[in-house]
Coordinates of C-alpha atoms in Angstrom, one line a residue:
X27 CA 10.9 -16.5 4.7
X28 CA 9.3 -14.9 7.7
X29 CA 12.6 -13.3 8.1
X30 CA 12.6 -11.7 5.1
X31 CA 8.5 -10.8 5.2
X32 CA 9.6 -8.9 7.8
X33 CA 12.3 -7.0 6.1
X34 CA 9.9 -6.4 3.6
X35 CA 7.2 -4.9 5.4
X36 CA 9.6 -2.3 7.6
X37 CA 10.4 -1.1 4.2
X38 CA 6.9 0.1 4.0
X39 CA 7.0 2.3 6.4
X40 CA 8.9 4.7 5.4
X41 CA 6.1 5.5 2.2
X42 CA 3.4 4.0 4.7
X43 CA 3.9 7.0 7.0
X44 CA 2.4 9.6 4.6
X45 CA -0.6 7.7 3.8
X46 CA -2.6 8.3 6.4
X47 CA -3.0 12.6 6.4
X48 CA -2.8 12.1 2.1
X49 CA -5.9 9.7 2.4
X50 CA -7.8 12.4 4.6
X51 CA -6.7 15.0 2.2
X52 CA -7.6 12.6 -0.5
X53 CA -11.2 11.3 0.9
X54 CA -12.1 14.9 2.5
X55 CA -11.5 16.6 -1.3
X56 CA -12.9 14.5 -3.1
X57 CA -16.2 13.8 -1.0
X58 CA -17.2 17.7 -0.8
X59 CA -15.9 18.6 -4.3
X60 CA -17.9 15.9 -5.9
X61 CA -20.5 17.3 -8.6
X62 CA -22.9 15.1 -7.8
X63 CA -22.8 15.4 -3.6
X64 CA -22.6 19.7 -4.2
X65 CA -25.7 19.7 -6.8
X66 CA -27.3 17.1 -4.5
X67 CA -27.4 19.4 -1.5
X68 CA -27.6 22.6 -3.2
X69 CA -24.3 24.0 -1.4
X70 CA -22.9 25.2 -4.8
X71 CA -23.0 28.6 -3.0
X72 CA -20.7 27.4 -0.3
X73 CA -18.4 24.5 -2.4
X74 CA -19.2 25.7 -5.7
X75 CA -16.8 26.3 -8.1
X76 CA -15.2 29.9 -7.5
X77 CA -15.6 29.7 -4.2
X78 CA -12.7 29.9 -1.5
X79 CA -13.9 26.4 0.0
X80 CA -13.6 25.1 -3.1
X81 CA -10.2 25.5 -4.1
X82 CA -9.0 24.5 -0.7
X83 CA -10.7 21.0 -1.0
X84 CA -9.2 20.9 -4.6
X85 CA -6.1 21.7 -3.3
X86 CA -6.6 18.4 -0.4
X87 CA -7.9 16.3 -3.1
X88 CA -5.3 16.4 -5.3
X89 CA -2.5 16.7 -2.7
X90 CA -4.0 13.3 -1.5
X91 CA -4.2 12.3 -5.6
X92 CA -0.8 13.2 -6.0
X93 CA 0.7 10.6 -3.1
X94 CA -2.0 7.5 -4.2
X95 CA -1.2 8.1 -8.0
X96 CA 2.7 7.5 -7.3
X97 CA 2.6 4.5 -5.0
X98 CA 4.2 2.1 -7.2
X99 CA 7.5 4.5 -6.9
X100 CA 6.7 5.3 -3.7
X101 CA 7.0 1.5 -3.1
X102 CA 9.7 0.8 -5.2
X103 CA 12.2 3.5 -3.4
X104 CA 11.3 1.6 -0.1
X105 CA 11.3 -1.5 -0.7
X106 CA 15.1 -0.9 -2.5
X107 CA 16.0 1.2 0.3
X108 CA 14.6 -1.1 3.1
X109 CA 15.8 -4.7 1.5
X110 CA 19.7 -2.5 0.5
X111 CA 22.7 -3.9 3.1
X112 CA 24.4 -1.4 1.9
X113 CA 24.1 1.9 0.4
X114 CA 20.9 2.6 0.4
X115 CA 21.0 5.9 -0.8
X116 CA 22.2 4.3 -4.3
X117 CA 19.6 1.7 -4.1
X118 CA 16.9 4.4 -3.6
X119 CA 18.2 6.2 -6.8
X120 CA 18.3 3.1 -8.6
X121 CA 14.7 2.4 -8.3
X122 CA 13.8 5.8 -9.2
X123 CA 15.6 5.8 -12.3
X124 CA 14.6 2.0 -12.8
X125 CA 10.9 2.7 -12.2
X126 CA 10.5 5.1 -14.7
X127 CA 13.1 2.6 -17.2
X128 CA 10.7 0.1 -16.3
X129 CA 7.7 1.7 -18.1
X130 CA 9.7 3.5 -20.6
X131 CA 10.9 0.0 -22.1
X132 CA 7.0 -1.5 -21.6
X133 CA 5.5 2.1 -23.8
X134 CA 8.2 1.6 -26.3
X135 CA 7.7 -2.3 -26.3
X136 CA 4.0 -1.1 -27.0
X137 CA 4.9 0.9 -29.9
X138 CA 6.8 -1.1 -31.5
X139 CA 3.4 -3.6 -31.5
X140 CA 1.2 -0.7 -32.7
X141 CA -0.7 -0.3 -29.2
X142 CA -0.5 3.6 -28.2
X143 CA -3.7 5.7 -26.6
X144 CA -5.7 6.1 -30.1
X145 CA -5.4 2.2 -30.4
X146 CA -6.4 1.0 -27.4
X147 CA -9.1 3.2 -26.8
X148 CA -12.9 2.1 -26.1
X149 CA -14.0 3.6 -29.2
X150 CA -11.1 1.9 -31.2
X151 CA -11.9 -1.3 -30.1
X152 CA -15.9 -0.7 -30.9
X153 CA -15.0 -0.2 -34.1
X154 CA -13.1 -3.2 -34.4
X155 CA -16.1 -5.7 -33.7
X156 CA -15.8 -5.4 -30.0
X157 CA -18.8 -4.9 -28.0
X158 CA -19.0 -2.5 -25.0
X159 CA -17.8 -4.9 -22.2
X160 CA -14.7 -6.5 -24.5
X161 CA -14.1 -3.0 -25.7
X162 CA -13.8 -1.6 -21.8
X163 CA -11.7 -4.8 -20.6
X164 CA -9.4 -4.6 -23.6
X165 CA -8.7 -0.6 -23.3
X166 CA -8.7 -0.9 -19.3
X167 CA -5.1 -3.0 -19.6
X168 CA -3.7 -0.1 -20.7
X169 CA -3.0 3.8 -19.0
X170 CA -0.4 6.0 -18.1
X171 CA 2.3 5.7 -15.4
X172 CA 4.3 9.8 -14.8
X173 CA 2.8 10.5 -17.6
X174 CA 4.0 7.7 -19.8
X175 CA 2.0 5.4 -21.9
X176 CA 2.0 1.7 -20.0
X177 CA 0.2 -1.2 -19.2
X178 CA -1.9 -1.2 -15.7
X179 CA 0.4 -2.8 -13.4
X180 CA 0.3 -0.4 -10.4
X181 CA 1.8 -0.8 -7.2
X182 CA 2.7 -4.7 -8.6
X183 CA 5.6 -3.0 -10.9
X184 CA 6.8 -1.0 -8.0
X185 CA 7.5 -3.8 -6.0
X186 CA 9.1 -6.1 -8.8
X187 CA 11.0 -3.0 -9.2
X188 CA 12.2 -2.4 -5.8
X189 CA 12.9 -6.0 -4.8
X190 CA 15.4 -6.5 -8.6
X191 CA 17.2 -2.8 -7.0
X192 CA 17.5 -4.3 -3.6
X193 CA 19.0 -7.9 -4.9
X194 CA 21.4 -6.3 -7.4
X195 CA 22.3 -3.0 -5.1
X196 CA 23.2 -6.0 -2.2
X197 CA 25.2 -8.1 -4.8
X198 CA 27.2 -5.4 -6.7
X199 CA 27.7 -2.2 -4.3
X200 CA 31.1 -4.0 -4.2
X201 CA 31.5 -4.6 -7.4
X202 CA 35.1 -4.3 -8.9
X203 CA 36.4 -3.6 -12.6
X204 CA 39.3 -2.9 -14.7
X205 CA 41.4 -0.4 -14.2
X206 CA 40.5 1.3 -17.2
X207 CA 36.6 1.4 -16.0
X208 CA 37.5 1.9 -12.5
X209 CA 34.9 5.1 -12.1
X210 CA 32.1 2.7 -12.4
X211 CA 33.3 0.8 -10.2
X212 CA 31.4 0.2 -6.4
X213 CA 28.4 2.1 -5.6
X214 CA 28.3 3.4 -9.3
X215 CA 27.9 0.4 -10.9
X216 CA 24.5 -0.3 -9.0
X217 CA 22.6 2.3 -11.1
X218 CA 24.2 1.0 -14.1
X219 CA 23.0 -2.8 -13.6
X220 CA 19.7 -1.9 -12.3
X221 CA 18.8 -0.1 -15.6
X222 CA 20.1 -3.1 -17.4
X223 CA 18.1 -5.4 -16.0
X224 CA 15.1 -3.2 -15.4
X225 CA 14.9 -2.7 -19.4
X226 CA 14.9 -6.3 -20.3
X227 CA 12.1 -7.1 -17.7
X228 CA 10.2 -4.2 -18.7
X229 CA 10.3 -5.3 -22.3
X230 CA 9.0 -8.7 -21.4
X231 CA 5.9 -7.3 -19.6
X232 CA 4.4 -6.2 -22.7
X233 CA 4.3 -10.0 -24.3
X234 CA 2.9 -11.3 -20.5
X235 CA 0.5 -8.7 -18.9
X236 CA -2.3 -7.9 -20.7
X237 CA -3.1 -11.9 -20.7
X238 CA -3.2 -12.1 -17.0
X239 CA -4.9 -8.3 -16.9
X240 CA -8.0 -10.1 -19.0
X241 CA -7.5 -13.1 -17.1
X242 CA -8.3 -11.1 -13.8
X243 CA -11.0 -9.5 -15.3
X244 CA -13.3 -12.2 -16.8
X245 CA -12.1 -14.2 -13.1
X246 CA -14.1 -11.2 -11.6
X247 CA -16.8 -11.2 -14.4
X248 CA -17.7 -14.1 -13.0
X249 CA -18.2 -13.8 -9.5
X250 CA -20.1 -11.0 -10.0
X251 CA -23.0 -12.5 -11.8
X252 CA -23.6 -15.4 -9.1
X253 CA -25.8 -13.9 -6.2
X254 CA -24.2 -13.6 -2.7
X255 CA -22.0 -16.6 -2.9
X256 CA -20.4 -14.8 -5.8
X257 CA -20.1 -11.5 -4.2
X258 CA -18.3 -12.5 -1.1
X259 CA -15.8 -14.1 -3.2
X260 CA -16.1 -10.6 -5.6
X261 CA -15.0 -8.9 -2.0
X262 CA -12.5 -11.2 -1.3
X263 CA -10.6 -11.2 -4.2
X264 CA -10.7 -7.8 -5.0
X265 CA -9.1 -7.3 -1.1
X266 CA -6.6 -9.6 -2.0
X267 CA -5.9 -7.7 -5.4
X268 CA -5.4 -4.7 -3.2
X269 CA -2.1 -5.5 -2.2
X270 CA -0.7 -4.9 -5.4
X271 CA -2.7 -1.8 -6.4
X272 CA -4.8 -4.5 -8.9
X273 CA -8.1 -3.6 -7.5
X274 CA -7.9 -0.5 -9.9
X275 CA -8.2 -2.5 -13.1
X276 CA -11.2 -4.4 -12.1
X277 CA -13.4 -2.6 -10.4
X278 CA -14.1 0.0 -12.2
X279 CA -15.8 -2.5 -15.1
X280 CA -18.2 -3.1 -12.7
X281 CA -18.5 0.3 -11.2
X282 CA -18.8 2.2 -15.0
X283 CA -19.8 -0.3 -17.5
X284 CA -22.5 -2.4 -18.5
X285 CA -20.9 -5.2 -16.0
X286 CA -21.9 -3.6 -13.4
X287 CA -25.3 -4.1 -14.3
X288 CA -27.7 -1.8 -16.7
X289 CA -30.8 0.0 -15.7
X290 CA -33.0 2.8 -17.2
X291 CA -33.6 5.9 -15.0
X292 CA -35.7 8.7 -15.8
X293 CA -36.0 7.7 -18.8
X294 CA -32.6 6.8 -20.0
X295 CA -30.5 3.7 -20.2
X296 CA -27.9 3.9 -17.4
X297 CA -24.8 1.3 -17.6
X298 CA -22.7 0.3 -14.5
X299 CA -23.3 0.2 -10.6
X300 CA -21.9 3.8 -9.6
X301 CA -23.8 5.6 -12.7
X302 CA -26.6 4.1 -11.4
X303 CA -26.4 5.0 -8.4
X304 CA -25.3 8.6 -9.0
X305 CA -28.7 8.4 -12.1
X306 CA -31.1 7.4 -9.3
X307 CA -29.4 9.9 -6.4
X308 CA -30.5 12.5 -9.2
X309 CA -33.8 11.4 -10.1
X310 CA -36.3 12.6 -7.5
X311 CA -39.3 9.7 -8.4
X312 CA -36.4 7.2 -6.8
X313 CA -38.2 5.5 -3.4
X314 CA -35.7 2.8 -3.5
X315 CA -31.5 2.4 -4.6
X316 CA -30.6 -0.5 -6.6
X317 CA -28.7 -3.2 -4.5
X318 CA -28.0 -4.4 -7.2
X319 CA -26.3 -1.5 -8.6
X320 CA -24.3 -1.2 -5.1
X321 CA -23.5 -4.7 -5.0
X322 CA -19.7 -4.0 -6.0
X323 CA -18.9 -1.5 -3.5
X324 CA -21.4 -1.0 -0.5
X325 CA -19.8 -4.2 1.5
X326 CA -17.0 -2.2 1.9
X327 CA -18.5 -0.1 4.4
X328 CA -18.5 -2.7 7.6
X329 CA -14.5 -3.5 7.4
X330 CA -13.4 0.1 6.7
X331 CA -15.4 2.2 9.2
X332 CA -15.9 -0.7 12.0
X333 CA -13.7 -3.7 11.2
X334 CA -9.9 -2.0 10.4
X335 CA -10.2 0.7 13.1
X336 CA -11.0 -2.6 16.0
X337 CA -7.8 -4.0 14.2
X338 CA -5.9 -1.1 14.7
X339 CA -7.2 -1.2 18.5
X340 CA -6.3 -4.6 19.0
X341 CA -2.4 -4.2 17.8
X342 CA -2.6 -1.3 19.9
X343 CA -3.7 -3.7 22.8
X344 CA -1.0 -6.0 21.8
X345 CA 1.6 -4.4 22.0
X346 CA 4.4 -4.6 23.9
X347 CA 4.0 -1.8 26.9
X348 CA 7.3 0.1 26.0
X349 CA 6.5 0.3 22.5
X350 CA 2.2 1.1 23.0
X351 CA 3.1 5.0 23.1
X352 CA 5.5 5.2 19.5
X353 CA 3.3 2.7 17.8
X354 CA 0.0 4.4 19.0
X355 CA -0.2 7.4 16.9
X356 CA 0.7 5.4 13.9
X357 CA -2.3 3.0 14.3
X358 CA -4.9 6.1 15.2
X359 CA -4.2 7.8 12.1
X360 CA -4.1 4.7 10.1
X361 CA -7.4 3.6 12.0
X362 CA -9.0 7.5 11.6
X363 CA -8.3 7.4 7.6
X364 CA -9.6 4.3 6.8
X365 CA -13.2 5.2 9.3
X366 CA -13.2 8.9 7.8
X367 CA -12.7 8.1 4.1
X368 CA -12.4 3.9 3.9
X369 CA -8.9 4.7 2.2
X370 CA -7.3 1.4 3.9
X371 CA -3.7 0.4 2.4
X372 CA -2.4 2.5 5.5
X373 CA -3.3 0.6 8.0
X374 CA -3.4 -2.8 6.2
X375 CA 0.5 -2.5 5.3
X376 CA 1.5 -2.2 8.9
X377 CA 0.4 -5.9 9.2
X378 CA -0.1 -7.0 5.6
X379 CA 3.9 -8.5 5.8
X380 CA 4.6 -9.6 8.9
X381 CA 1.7 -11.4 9.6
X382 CA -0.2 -12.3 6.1
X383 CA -2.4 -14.7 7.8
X384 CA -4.2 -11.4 9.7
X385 CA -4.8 -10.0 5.7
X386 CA -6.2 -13.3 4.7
X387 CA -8.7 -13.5 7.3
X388 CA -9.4 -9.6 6.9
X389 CA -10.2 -10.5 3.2
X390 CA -12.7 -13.7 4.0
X391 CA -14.3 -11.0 6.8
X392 CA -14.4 -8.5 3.8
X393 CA -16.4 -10.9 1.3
X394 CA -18.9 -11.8 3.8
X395 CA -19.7 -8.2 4.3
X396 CA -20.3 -7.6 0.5
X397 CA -22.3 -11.3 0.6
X398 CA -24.6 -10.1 3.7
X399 CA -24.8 -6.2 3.5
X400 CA -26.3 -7.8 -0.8
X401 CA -28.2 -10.1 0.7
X402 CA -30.3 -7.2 3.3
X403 CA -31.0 -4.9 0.2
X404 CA -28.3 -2.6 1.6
X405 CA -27.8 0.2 -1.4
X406 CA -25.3 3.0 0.1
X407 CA -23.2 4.4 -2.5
X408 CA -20.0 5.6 -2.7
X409 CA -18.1 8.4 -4.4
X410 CA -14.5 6.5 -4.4
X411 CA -14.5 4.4 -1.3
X412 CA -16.2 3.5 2.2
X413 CA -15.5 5.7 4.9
X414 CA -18.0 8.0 7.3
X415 CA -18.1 10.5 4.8
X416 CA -19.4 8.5 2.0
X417 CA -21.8 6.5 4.6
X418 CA -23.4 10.0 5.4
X419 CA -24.0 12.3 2.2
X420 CA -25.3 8.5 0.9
X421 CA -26.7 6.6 3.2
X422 CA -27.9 8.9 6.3
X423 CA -29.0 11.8 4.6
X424 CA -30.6 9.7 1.9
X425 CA -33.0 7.8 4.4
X426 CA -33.0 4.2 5.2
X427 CA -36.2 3.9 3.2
X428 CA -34.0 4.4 0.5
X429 CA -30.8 2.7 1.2
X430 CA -31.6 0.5 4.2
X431 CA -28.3 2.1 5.7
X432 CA -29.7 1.2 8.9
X433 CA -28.0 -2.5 8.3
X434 CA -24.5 -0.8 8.5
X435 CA -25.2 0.2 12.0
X436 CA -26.5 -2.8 12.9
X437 CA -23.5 -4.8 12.1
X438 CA -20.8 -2.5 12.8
X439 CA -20.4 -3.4 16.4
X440 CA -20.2 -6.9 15.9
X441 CA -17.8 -6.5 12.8
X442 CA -15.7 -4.5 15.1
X443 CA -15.6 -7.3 17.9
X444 CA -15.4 -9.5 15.2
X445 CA -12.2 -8.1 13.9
X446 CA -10.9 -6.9 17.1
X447 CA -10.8 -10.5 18.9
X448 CA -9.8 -12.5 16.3
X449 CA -6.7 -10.3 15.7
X450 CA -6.2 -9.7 19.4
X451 CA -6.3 -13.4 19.9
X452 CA -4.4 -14.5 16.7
X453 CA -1.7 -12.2 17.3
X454 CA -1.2 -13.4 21.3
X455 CA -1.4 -16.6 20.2
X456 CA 0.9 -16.9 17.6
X457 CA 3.0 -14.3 18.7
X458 CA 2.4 -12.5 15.3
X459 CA 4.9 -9.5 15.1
X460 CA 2.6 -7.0 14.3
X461 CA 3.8 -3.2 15.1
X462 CA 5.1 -2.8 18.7
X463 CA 5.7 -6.5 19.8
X464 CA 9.3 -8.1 20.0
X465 CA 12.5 -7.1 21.2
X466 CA 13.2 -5.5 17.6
X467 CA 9.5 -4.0 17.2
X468 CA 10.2 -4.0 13.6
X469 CA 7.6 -2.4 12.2
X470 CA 7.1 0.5 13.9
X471 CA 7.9 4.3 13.8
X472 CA 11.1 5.4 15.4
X473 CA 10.9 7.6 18.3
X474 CA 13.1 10.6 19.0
X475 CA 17.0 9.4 18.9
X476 CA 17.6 11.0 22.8
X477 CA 15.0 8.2 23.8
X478 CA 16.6 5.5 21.5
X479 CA 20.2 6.7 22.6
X480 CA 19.1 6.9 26.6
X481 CA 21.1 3.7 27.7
X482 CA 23.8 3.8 24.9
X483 CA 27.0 6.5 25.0
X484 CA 28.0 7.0 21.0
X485 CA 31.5 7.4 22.0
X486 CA 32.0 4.4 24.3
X487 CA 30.4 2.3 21.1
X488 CA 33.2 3.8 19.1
X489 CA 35.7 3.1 21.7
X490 CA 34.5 -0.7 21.9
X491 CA 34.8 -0.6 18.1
X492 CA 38.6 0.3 18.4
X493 CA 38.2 4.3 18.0
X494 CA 37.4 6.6 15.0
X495 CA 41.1 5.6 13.6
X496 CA 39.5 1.8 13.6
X497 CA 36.4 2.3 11.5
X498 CA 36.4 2.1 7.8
X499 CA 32.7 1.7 7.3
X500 CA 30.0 2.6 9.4
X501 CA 26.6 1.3 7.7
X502 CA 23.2 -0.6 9.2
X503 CA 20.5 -3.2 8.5
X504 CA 17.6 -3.5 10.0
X505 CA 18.6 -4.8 13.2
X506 CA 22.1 -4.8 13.2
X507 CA 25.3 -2.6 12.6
X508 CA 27.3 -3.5 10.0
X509 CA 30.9 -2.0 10.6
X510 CA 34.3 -2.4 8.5
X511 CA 37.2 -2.3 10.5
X512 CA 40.9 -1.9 9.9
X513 CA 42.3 -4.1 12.8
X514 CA 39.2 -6.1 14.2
X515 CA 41.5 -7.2 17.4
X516 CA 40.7 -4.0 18.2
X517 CA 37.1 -4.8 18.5
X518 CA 35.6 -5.4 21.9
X519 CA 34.5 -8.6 22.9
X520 CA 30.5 -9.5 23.4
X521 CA 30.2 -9.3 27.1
X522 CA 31.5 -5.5 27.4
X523 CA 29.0 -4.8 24.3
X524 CA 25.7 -7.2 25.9
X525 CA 26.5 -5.2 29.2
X526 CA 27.4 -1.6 29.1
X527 CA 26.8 -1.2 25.7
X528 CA 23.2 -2.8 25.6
X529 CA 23.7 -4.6 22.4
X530 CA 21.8 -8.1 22.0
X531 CA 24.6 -9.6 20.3
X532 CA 27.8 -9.2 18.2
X533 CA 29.7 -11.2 15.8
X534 CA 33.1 -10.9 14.1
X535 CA 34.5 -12.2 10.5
X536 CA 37.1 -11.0 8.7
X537 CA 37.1 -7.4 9.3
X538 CA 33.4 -7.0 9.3
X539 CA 31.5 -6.5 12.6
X540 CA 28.1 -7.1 13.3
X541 CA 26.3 -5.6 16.4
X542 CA 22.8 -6.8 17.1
X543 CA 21.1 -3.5 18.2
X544 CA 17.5 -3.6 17.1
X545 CA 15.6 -0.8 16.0
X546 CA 18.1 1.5 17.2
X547 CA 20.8 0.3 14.7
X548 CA 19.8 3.0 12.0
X549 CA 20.0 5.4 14.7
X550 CA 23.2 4.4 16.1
X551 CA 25.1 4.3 12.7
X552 CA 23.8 7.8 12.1
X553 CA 25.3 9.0 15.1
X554 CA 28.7 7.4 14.3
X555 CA 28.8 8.9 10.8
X556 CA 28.2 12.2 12.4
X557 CA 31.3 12.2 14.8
X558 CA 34.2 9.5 13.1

């Protein structure tokens, strides 16, 4: 199981890579584009609509959009790809074509039970009998996926996606058939089975989802209505629901309906914590934010600006010295998006798989910042997460008077030795294969291939594999080389390969070879493919 966790998380990487520059793009756009912050400041003049400014940050913001909006097929394509033996080019284009069978079966599923957007709107449900918090949970199940009508799964339907593509691509990119069918035979057949499959699970979803959606919801109902105790448990489980994209169909009940609290400003009836905020941010008679209003998002602050960033510095630290320079820039971007903008997913993915116990204990830390930051009367708000940026137009700018921001300063130092010494010890310790460490270093970036290929000639490997006349398959896993051979006599034996050839291992069977070379497998098979 570790094995495969793993597996699992260095098909992240590939999608993980990108998230760090579109979350700056994202969290810089959004934060200086917002209505609210540009009216707030009177710098309409400067990022107004119209102006040049303006359209740049629009431009960032939904550049950054674009790449959060499509994670679940981001994630599907590399977890197929990742988990695929073999051709993985087929299993990437199967979950592509899968994804978007996936929610085309669930909308048509939908239809056929009468649920499209006019009938699961708020309004819809209102006038059924609902009242405003039913009506929100019941039309908050639903939305749109590339544009088609769906239920919310997110990044959860990506990943049940990608790992059917990966099983089915690994069991049938061999597949043989009659004669008479012989074009779909192999490779072609993977698309063809995925699609199959993918439509019959899609059509369950419909019949299963929205009960554990609702479920979810009136779970967090609760643990926002019982004081600090309930609000580090509110933190923790909506970090835990981050891993699969769920977050996004809970919080925003609390954040824009009346579950989020209700209170009147100037004058008017204001319903949910961020309207609140934004209500009172407008109102100049204001002396004092509502916690209570920020309850369900200003905890956030302490992990994202202080706690993930001393993560980051900690795998850094614990890595192995070979790997600290390839694995570095990877963990300062990740650690710089989630302090600039508190968009987190890419740095909690580079340990989120291969060491889940470091996510669980990042969630508990994350519930007993919401419990305490609640607890001090800490009222920073937020326009869509918790980063610098956020902390500054809302909390530093606003006064501590008003937000008691000064809290968040406080703390941060010790939430950043916090998290940095119970990773850095937990990963020692255990031996936790976070990026960098282990003779593999799974989960990191690859370097350049003239560094990777530095010990290893490409044409002595083909040599040792019985020359180019010898190979009938040239393909690679993770870790290993996976190589079809005519004549596997031919093949040399392991101590010419664990000597001159640097290999860790090799084994034979049939005429399949397998030679253990690490990260540098998908490198080496590249190199093969471009001279046999």
């Amino acid at each position: 199981m570790f094995e495969k966790l793993q597996r699992l998380g260095k098909s992240f990487m590939i999608p993980i890579a990108i998230l760090p520059i579109a979350g700056i793009f994202l969290g810089v756009g959004a934060a200086f584009t917002n209505p609210v912050m540009v009216e707030t400041y009177n710098l309409g003049a400067i990022l107004g609509p119209g102006t040049i400014l303006y359209y740049i940050l629009s431009a960032m913001a939904a550049i950054g959009s674009a790449v959060f909006g499509n994670l679940a097929l981001l994630f599907a394509v590399g977890i197929a790809t990742g988990l695929a033996v073999q051709e993985k080019g087929a299993a990437g284009l199967s979950a592509a074509i899968s994804f978007v069978i996936f929610h085309t079966s669930i909308s048509t599923i939908l239809g056929f039970l009468g649920y499209n957007p006019e009938t699961t709107s708020v309004d819809y449900f209102l006038s059924q009998g609902k009242n405003a918090i039913e009506a929100a949970k019941l039309s908050n199940v639903y939305g749109y996926e590339l544009g088609i009508f769906t239920v919310r799964i997110g990044v959860l339907g990506g990943i049940i996606v990608g790992l059917l593509v990966a099983y089915l691509t690994n069991r049938y990119y061999d597949k043989k058939m009659p004669e008479a069918l012989s074009f779909f035979a192999g490779v072609r057949f993977v698309p063809i089975v995925s699609v199959l499959i993918i439509s019959i699970v899609g059509a369950i979803v419909p019949f299963i989802w929205p009960y554990i959606h609702l479920g979810i919801s009136t779970f967090s109902e609760f643990f926002g209505r019982t004081g600090p105790v309930g609000i580090f448990f509110y933190g923790f489980f909506m970090r835990i629901l981050n891993i699969f994209g769920l977050h996004h169909a809970i919080y925003p009940l609390f954040w824009f309906t009346s579950l989020g609290g209700e209170l009147e400003v100037a004058g008017k009836l204001i319903q949910g914590g961020q309207n609140i905020f934004f209500a009172q941010l407008a109102d100049p008679t204001v002396t004092k934010f509502s916690a209570e209003a920020t309850k369900y998002f200003t905890g956030g602050f302490l992990p994202m600006m202080f706690g993930l960033p001393a993560a980051a510095l900690a795998m850094y630290r614990a890595a192995d010295d070979k790997n600290k320079k390839i694995v570095g820039g990877l963990l300062f971007s990740a650690a710089l998006t989630s302090f600039l903008t508190g968009i987190t997913e890419p740095i909690e993915f580079t340990f989120l798989f291969v060491a889940p116990l470091l996510y669980g204990i990042h969630a508990v830390l994350e519930g007993l910042s919401y419990a305490v930051l609640y607890a001090l009367d800490v009222s920073v708000g937020v326009t869509f997460s918790r980063g610098i940026i956020d902390f500054t137009l809302f909390g530093l700018l606003q006064g501590n008077a008003k937000t008691n921001y000064i809290w968040i300063l406080i703390l941060g130092i010790p939430t950043a030795l916090i998290y940095y010494f119970t990773f850095k010890t937990l990963i020692t310790k255990l031996n936790l294969k976070t990026p960098g460490r282990g003779e593999d270093a799974e989960n990191k970036l690859y370097t350049k291939k003239d560094t990777l290929l530095k010990d290893v000639n490409i044409e002595e490997v083909i040599d040792a594999l019985g020359g180019r006349d010898n190979l009938v398959e040239v393909d690679a896993c993770i870790t290993r080389l996976r190589i079809t051979v005519k004549d596997i006599s031919k093949v040399a034996d392991k101590e010419l390969w664990t000597s001159k050839l640097k290999a860790k291992g090799i084994f034979k069977k049939g005429s399949g070879v397998q030679v253990i070379y690490g990260a540098m497998a998908e490198v080496l098979k590249n190199e093969i493919n471009k001279v046999r």
